[in-house]
Amino acid sequence: MMRRRQQKTPTKLLKLLKLVRQETAMEGETGAPGNDAEETAEDTNEAAQAAQGSTANAPREFREALSIDPHNVRTLSHYGTFLYTGCVDYDRAAECFEKALRIDDSHVLTLCCYADMLASRNNPNHDDHKADQLIDKARWLASSESEKQSVKFVKKNIAESRRYEIEAKAAREQYKRMIEDQYASYLASKTSKGKKSGKKK
C-alpha cells in the first residue's frame, strides 16, 4: 500500500515535467548554451522520465545527472521542481532554484517553477511579491513556444491558488460571522429569559 502511494506521481508534477521535457527537446534542437555535454542532457531527460514513472528512483537519477555536471541549470531546475512537487521539500527545492538562477538568472523554466513554488499556500516560505517578480521576469524573457507555455501554465496555477485563498478566506469569515451571530442570539435569549424570571419574582 505504501509502495503504491510512493509510485503514484501527483498531477501537478506530471504537468510540470511535461513542460520540462518540452523545454529539454527545444534546447536540444536549438543547441542552447550551457548544455554542451550530450550525456548531461540525456541524464537530465532520463531523470525527468524517472520522476514521471516512479518518485522512488527520481532523486538518485537527478543526483547522478548533477554529479556529471553540478552547474547544469536545466538539471538543477528539474530537480528543484521534483523536490517541490514530488517530495514537498520546499527548502531543498529553493536551494536548487537559487543555485540555478545564480548560474543563469534568465532561465525561464527556473523562474517559472520557482515562482510557482513561492506562490503555493502550503509553502512555509510563501512569498507572493517575489513570485510576481519572478513570473514577470519570465514573461518578459520568454521567446520560444515552450517558454511561453511554461509562463502561461504557472500564471494560471498562481491565479487559481490566489482565487482559492480568497474564497477560503471569505468562507472562514462567513463561518466566523455565523458563530458570532449565533452566540449573540444565545446571549440575547439568555438575557431575555433572565429578565422574565426576574419579573415573575
PDB file of C-alpha atoms in Angstrom:
ATOM      1  CA  MET A   1       0.000   0.000   0.000  1.00  0.00           C
ATOM      2  CA  MET A   2       2.780   2.404   0.982  1.00  0.00           C
ATOM      3  CA  ARG A   3       4.744   1.401  -2.097  1.00  0.00           C
ATOM      4  CA  ARG A   4       1.808   2.114  -4.367  1.00  0.00           C
ATOM      5  CA  ARG A   5       1.436   5.591  -2.865  1.00  0.00           C
ATOM      6  CA  GLN A   6       5.103   6.388  -3.438  1.00  0.00           C
ATOM      7  CA  GLN A   7       4.846   5.431  -7.101  1.00  0.00           C
ATOM      8  CA  LYS A   8       1.741   7.495  -7.792  1.00  0.00           C
ATOM      9  CA  THR A   9       3.020  10.786  -9.158  1.00  0.00           C
ATOM     10  CA  PRO A  10       0.981  13.956  -8.415  1.00  0.00           C
ATOM     11  CA  THR A  11      -0.847  15.529 -11.371  1.00  0.00           C
ATOM     12  CA  LYS A  12       0.926  18.850 -10.883  1.00  0.00           C
ATOM     13  CA  LEU A  13       4.307  17.085 -11.051  1.00  0.00           C
ATOM     14  CA  LEU A  14       3.289  15.358 -14.290  1.00  0.00           C
ATOM     15  CA  LYS A  15       2.270  18.686 -15.852  1.00  0.00           C
ATOM     16  CA  LEU A  16       5.468  20.418 -14.766  1.00  0.00           C
ATOM     17  CA  LEU A  17       7.576  17.508 -16.001  1.00  0.00           C
ATOM     18  CA  LYS A  18       5.786  17.688 -19.356  1.00  0.00           C
ATOM     19  CA  LEU A  19       6.932  21.314 -19.623  1.00  0.00           C
ATOM     20  CA  VAL A  20      10.403  20.190 -18.551  1.00  0.00           C
ATOM     21  CA  ARG A  21      10.567  17.609 -21.357  1.00  0.00           C
ATOM     22  CA  GLN A  22       9.309  20.151 -23.910  1.00  0.00           C
ATOM     23  CA  GLU A  23      11.994  22.586 -22.812  1.00  0.00           C
ATOM     24  CA  THR A  24      14.650  19.848 -22.959  1.00  0.00           C
ATOM     25  CA  ALA A  25      13.602  18.960 -26.506  1.00  0.00           C
ATOM     26  CA  MET A  26      13.584  22.616 -27.607  1.00  0.00           C
ATOM     27  CA  GLU A  27      17.020  23.289 -26.105  1.00  0.00           C
ATOM     28  CA  GLY A  28      18.334  20.119 -27.744  1.00  0.00           C
ATOM     29  CA  GLU A  29      17.156  21.346 -31.139  1.00  0.00           C
ATOM     30  CA  THR A  30      18.459  24.878 -30.780  1.00  0.00           C
ATOM     31  CA  GLY A  31      21.739  23.916 -29.078  1.00  0.00           C
ATOM     32  CA  ALA A  32      21.143  26.221 -26.147  1.00  0.00           C
ATOM     33  CA  PRO A  33      24.293  27.446 -24.369  1.00  0.00           C
ATOM     34  CA  GLY A  34      25.346  25.783 -21.129  1.00  0.00           C
ATOM     35  CA  ASN A  35      24.308  22.299 -22.252  1.00  0.00           C
ATOM     36  CA  ASP A  36      27.382  21.197 -24.204  1.00  0.00           C
ATOM     37  CA  ALA A  37      27.661  17.733 -22.637  1.00  0.00           C
ATOM     38  CA  GLU A  38      25.253  15.474 -24.515  1.00  0.00           C
ATOM     39  CA  GLU A  39      25.376  12.891 -21.738  1.00  0.00           C
ATOM     40  CA  THR A  40      24.216  15.513 -19.224  1.00  0.00           C
ATOM     41  CA  ALA A  41      21.215  16.396 -21.393  1.00  0.00           C
ATOM     42  CA  GLU A  42      20.382  12.700 -21.727  1.00  0.00           C
ATOM     43  CA  ASP A  43      20.760  12.126 -17.981  1.00  0.00           C
ATOM     44  CA  THR A  44      18.565  15.128 -17.227  1.00  0.00           C
ATOM     45  CA  ASN A  45      15.866  13.807 -19.535  1.00  0.00           C
ATOM     46  CA  GLU A  46      16.180  10.322 -18.011  1.00  0.00           C
ATOM     47  CA  ALA A  47      15.823  11.836 -14.540  1.00  0.00           C
ATOM     48  CA  ALA A  48      12.667  13.675 -15.583  1.00  0.00           C
ATOM     49  CA  GLN A  49      11.256  10.487 -17.116  1.00  0.00           C
ATOM     50  CA  ALA A  50      12.173   8.517 -13.990  1.00  0.00           C
ATOM     51  CA  ALA A  51      10.355  11.087 -11.877  1.00  0.00           C
ATOM     52  CA  GLN A  52       7.287  10.668 -14.041  1.00  0.00           C
ATOM     53  CA  GLY A  53       7.392   6.888 -13.666  1.00  0.00           C
ATOM     54  CA  SER A  54       8.355   6.493 -10.018  1.00  0.00           C
ATOM     55  CA  THR A  55       9.160   9.080  -7.374  1.00  0.00           C
ATOM     56  CA  ALA A  56      11.300   6.499  -5.552  1.00  0.00           C
ATOM     57  CA  ASN A  57      14.042   6.421  -8.237  1.00  0.00           C
ATOM     58  CA  ALA A  58      13.990  10.082  -9.243  1.00  0.00           C
ATOM     59  CA  PRO A  59      16.266  11.559  -6.516  1.00  0.00           C
ATOM     60  CA  ARG A  60      19.039   9.104  -7.406  1.00  0.00           C
ATOM     61  CA  GLU A  61      18.639   9.863 -11.132  1.00  0.00           C
ATOM     62  CA  PHE A  62      18.852  13.608 -10.527  1.00  0.00           C
ATOM     63  CA  ARG A  63      21.870  13.273  -8.226  1.00  0.00           C
ATOM     64  CA  GLU A  64      23.658  11.183 -10.858  1.00  0.00           C
ATOM     65  CA  ALA A  65      22.930  13.814 -13.511  1.00  0.00           C
ATOM     66  CA  LEU A  66      24.248  16.559 -11.200  1.00  0.00           C
ATOM     67  CA  SER A  67      27.387  14.547 -10.402  1.00  0.00           C
ATOM     68  CA  ILE A  68      28.250  14.734 -14.126  1.00  0.00           C
ATOM     69  CA  ASP A  69      27.601  18.477 -14.321  1.00  0.00           C
ATOM     70  CA  PRO A  70      26.777  20.147 -10.973  1.00  0.00           C
ATOM     71  CA  HIS A  71      26.301  23.517 -12.677  1.00  0.00           C
ATOM     72  CA  ASN A  72      23.773  22.414 -15.274  1.00  0.00           C
ATOM     73  CA  VAL A  73      20.917  24.892 -14.921  1.00  0.00           C
ATOM     74  CA  ARG A  74      18.331  22.668 -16.554  1.00  0.00           C
ATOM     75  CA  THR A  75      19.102  19.722 -14.248  1.00  0.00           C
ATOM     76  CA  LEU A  76      19.037  21.945 -11.152  1.00  0.00           C
ATOM     77  CA  SER A  77      15.709  23.400 -12.252  1.00  0.00           C
ATOM     78  CA  HIS A  78      14.189  19.979 -12.913  1.00  0.00           C
ATOM     79  CA  TYR A  79      15.450  18.628  -9.603  1.00  0.00           C
ATOM     80  CA  GLY A  80      14.033  21.662  -7.782  1.00  0.00           C
ATOM     81  CA  THR A  81      10.686  21.083  -9.483  1.00  0.00           C
ATOM     82  CA  PHE A  82      10.709  17.439  -8.444  1.00  0.00           C
ATOM     83  CA  LEU A  83      11.652  18.254  -4.830  1.00  0.00           C
ATOM     84  CA  TYR A  84       8.826  20.797  -4.658  1.00  0.00           C
ATOM     85  CA  THR A  85       6.035  18.835  -6.331  1.00  0.00           C
ATOM     86  CA  GLY A  86       7.082  15.241  -5.708  1.00  0.00           C
ATOM     87  CA  CYS A  87       8.641  15.452  -2.228  1.00  0.00           C
ATOM     88  CA  VAL A  88       7.115  18.678  -0.838  1.00  0.00           C
ATOM     89  CA  ASP A  89      10.650  19.679   0.203  1.00  0.00           C
ATOM     90  CA  TYR A  90      10.446  23.454  -0.188  1.00  0.00           C
ATOM     91  CA  ASP A  91      13.833  24.266   1.350  1.00  0.00           C
ATOM     92  CA  ARG A  92      15.898  21.935  -0.836  1.00  0.00           C
ATOM     93  CA  ALA A  93      13.865  22.931  -3.900  1.00  0.00           C
ATOM     94  CA  ALA A  94      14.588  26.610  -3.179  1.00  0.00           C
ATOM     95  CA  GLU A  95      18.315  25.792  -2.923  1.00  0.00           C
ATOM     96  CA  CYS A  96      18.211  24.187  -6.392  1.00  0.00           C
ATOM     97  CA  PHE A  97      16.302  27.108  -7.916  1.00  0.00           C
ATOM     98  CA  GLU A  98      18.568  29.704  -6.270  1.00  0.00           C
ATOM     99  CA  LYS A  99      21.705  27.906  -7.458  1.00  0.00           C
ATOM    100  CA  ALA A 100      20.308  27.623 -10.991  1.00  0.00           C
ATOM    101  CA  LEU A 101      19.477  31.344 -11.072  1.00  0.00           C
ATOM    102  CA  ARG A 102      22.932  32.284  -9.772  1.00  0.00           C
ATOM    103  CA  ILE A 103      24.343  30.463 -12.797  1.00  0.00           C
ATOM    104  CA  ASP A 104      21.752  31.790 -15.273  1.00  0.00           C
ATOM    105  CA  ASP A 105      19.273  34.375 -13.995  1.00  0.00           C
ATOM    106  CA  SER A 106      17.424  34.375 -17.326  1.00  0.00           C
ATOM    107  CA  HIS A 107      16.485  30.674 -17.372  1.00  0.00           C
ATOM    108  CA  VAL A 108      12.734  30.922 -17.975  1.00  0.00           C
ATOM    109  CA  LEU A 109      11.721  27.476 -16.721  1.00  0.00           C
ATOM    110  CA  THR A 110      13.573  28.008 -13.424  1.00  0.00           C
ATOM    111  CA  LEU A 111      11.934  31.411 -12.981  1.00  0.00           C
ATOM    112  CA  CYS A 112       8.517  29.861 -13.654  1.00  0.00           C
ATOM    113  CA  CYS A 113       8.907  26.851 -11.364  1.00  0.00           C
ATOM    114  CA  TYR A 114      10.387  28.917  -8.548  1.00  0.00           C
ATOM    115  CA  ALA A 115       7.532  31.434  -8.846  1.00  0.00           C
ATOM    116  CA  ASP A 116       5.012  28.590  -8.745  1.00  0.00           C
ATOM    117  CA  MET A 117       6.582  27.223  -5.557  1.00  0.00           C
ATOM    118  CA  LEU A 118       6.750  30.616  -3.842  1.00  0.00           C
ATOM    119  CA  ALA A 119       3.076  31.249  -4.642  1.00  0.00           C
ATOM    120  CA  SER A 120       1.993  27.942  -3.092  1.00  0.00           C
ATOM    121  CA  ARG A 121      -0.144  28.439   0.022  1.00  0.00           C
ATOM    122  CA  ASN A 122       1.360  25.263   1.518  1.00  0.00           C
ATOM    123  CA  ASN A 123       4.885  26.657   1.317  1.00  0.00           C
ATOM    124  CA  PRO A 124       6.029  27.918   4.754  1.00  0.00           C
ATOM    125  CA  ASN A 125       8.260  30.399   2.867  1.00  0.00           C
ATOM    126  CA  HIS A 126       5.311  31.623   0.774  1.00  0.00           C
ATOM    127  CA  ASP A 127       6.175  34.952  -0.901  1.00  0.00           C
ATOM    128  CA  ASP A 128       3.663  36.492  -3.332  1.00  0.00           C
ATOM    129  CA  HIS A 129       5.835  39.536  -4.016  1.00  0.00           C
ATOM    130  CA  LYS A 130       8.882  37.512  -5.082  1.00  0.00           C
ATOM    131  CA  ALA A 131       6.674  35.084  -7.043  1.00  0.00           C
ATOM    132  CA  ASP A 132       5.237  38.025  -9.016  1.00  0.00           C
ATOM    133  CA  GLN A 133       8.712  39.415  -9.711  1.00  0.00           C
ATOM    134  CA  LEU A 134       9.945  36.048 -10.993  1.00  0.00           C
ATOM    135  CA  ILE A 135       6.951  35.321 -13.224  1.00  0.00           C
ATOM    136  CA  ASP A 136       7.010  38.874 -14.639  1.00  0.00           C
ATOM    137  CA  LYS A 137      10.687  38.434 -15.500  1.00  0.00           C
ATOM    138  CA  ALA A 138       9.956  35.036 -17.069  1.00  0.00           C
ATOM    139  CA  ARG A 139       7.143  36.511 -19.165  1.00  0.00           C
ATOM    140  CA  TRP A 140       9.422  39.299 -20.363  1.00  0.00           C
ATOM    141  CA  LEU A 141      12.220  36.849 -21.276  1.00  0.00           C
ATOM    142  CA  ALA A 142      10.099  34.060 -22.804  1.00  0.00           C
ATOM    143  CA  SER A 143      10.778  33.747 -26.529  1.00  0.00           C
ATOM    144  CA  SER A 144      10.254  30.097 -27.512  1.00  0.00           C
ATOM    145  CA  GLU A 145       6.849  28.421 -27.578  1.00  0.00           C
ATOM    146  CA  SER A 146       7.799  26.076 -24.708  1.00  0.00           C
ATOM    147  CA  GLU A 147       8.876  29.050 -22.561  1.00  0.00           C
ATOM    148  CA  LYS A 148       5.620  30.863 -23.275  1.00  0.00           C
ATOM    149  CA  GLN A 149       3.694  27.686 -22.385  1.00  0.00           C
ATOM    150  CA  SER A 150       5.605  27.467 -19.086  1.00  0.00           C
ATOM    151  CA  VAL A 151       4.746  31.069 -18.214  1.00  0.00           C
ATOM    152  CA  LYS A 152       1.091  30.552 -19.142  1.00  0.00           C
ATOM    153  CA  PHE A 153       0.831  27.340 -17.084  1.00  0.00           C
ATOM    154  CA  VAL A 154       2.422  28.858 -13.973  1.00  0.00           C
ATOM    155  CA  LYS A 155       0.449  32.113 -14.193  1.00  0.00           C
ATOM    156  CA  LYS A 156      -2.721  30.005 -14.284  1.00  0.00           C
ATOM    157  CA  ASN A 157      -1.529  27.986 -11.260  1.00  0.00           C
ATOM    158  CA  ILE A 158      -0.776  31.152  -9.301  1.00  0.00           C
ATOM    159  CA  ALA A 159      -4.125  32.742 -10.211  1.00  0.00           C
ATOM    160  CA  GLU A 160      -6.022  29.601  -9.154  1.00  0.00           C
ATOM    161  CA  SER A 161      -4.087  29.394  -5.896  1.00  0.00           C
ATOM    162  CA  ARG A 162      -4.897  33.019  -5.076  1.00  0.00           C
ATOM    163  CA  ARG A 163      -8.549  32.650  -6.051  1.00  0.00           C
ATOM    164  CA  TYR A 164      -8.820  29.597  -3.822  1.00  0.00           C
ATOM    165  CA  GLU A 165      -7.232  31.531  -0.938  1.00  0.00           C
ATOM    166  CA  ILE A 166      -9.686  34.423  -1.413  1.00  0.00           C
ATOM    167  CA  GLU A 167     -12.630  32.004  -1.459  1.00  0.00           C
ATOM    168  CA  ALA A 168     -11.290  30.124   1.576  1.00  0.00           C
ATOM    169  CA  LYS A 169     -10.800  33.405   3.451  1.00  0.00           C
ATOM    170  CA  ALA A 170     -14.353  34.504   2.585  1.00  0.00           C
ATOM    171  CA  ALA A 171     -15.694  31.133   3.787  1.00  0.00           C
ATOM    172  CA  ARG A 172     -13.766  31.473   7.064  1.00  0.00           C
ATOM    173  CA  GLU A 173     -15.116  34.995   7.566  1.00  0.00           C
ATOM    174  CA  GLN A 174     -18.658  33.839   6.836  1.00  0.00           C
ATOM    175  CA  TYR A 175     -18.321  30.983   9.317  1.00  0.00           C
ATOM    176  CA  LYS A 176     -16.883  33.355  11.937  1.00  0.00           C
ATOM    177  CA  ARG A 177     -19.798  35.793  11.468  1.00  0.00           C
ATOM    178  CA  MET A 178     -22.294  32.924  11.719  1.00  0.00           C
ATOM    179  CA  ILE A 179     -20.750  31.761  15.027  1.00  0.00           C
ATOM    180  CA  GLU A 180     -20.709  35.342  16.338  1.00  0.00           C
ATOM    181  CA  ASP A 181     -24.375  35.825  15.347  1.00  0.00           C
ATOM    182  CA  GLN A 182     -25.366  32.553  16.993  1.00  0.00           C
ATOM    183  CA  TYR A 183     -23.514  33.499  20.160  1.00  0.00           C
ATOM    184  CA  ALA A 184     -25.109  36.960  20.177  1.00  0.00           C
ATOM    185  CA  SER A 185     -28.555  35.334  19.765  1.00  0.00           C
ATOM    186  CA  TYR A 186     -27.757  32.933  22.591  1.00  0.00           C
ATOM    187  CA  LEU A 187     -26.730  35.808  24.904  1.00  0.00           C
ATOM    188  CA  ALA A 188     -29.829  37.829  23.954  1.00  0.00           C
ATOM    189  CA  SER A 189     -32.026  34.810  24.624  1.00  0.00           C
ATOM    190  CA  LYS A 190     -30.344  34.193  27.981  1.00  0.00           C
ATOM    191  CA  THR A 191     -30.695  37.860  28.988  1.00  0.00           C
ATOM    192  CA  SER A 192     -34.344  37.863  27.918  1.00  0.00           C
ATOM    193  CA  LYS A 193     -35.068  34.750  29.997  1.00  0.00           C
ATOM    194  CA  GLY A 194     -33.278  36.318  32.978  1.00  0.00           C
ATOM    195  CA  LYS A 195     -35.454  39.436  32.767  1.00  0.00           C
ATOM    196  CA  LYS A 196     -38.656  37.383  32.536  1.00  0.00           C
ATOM    197  CA  SER A 197     -37.755  35.259  35.554  1.00  0.00           C
ATOM    198  CA  GLY A 198     -36.887  38.486  37.454  1.00  0.00           C
ATOM    199  CA  LYS A 199     -40.342  39.940  36.707  1.00  0.00           C
ATOM    200  CA  LYS A 200     -42.108  36.801  37.983  1.00  0.00           C
ATOM    201  CA  LYS A 201     -40.408  37.208  41.345  1.00  0.00           C
TER     202      LYS A 201
END
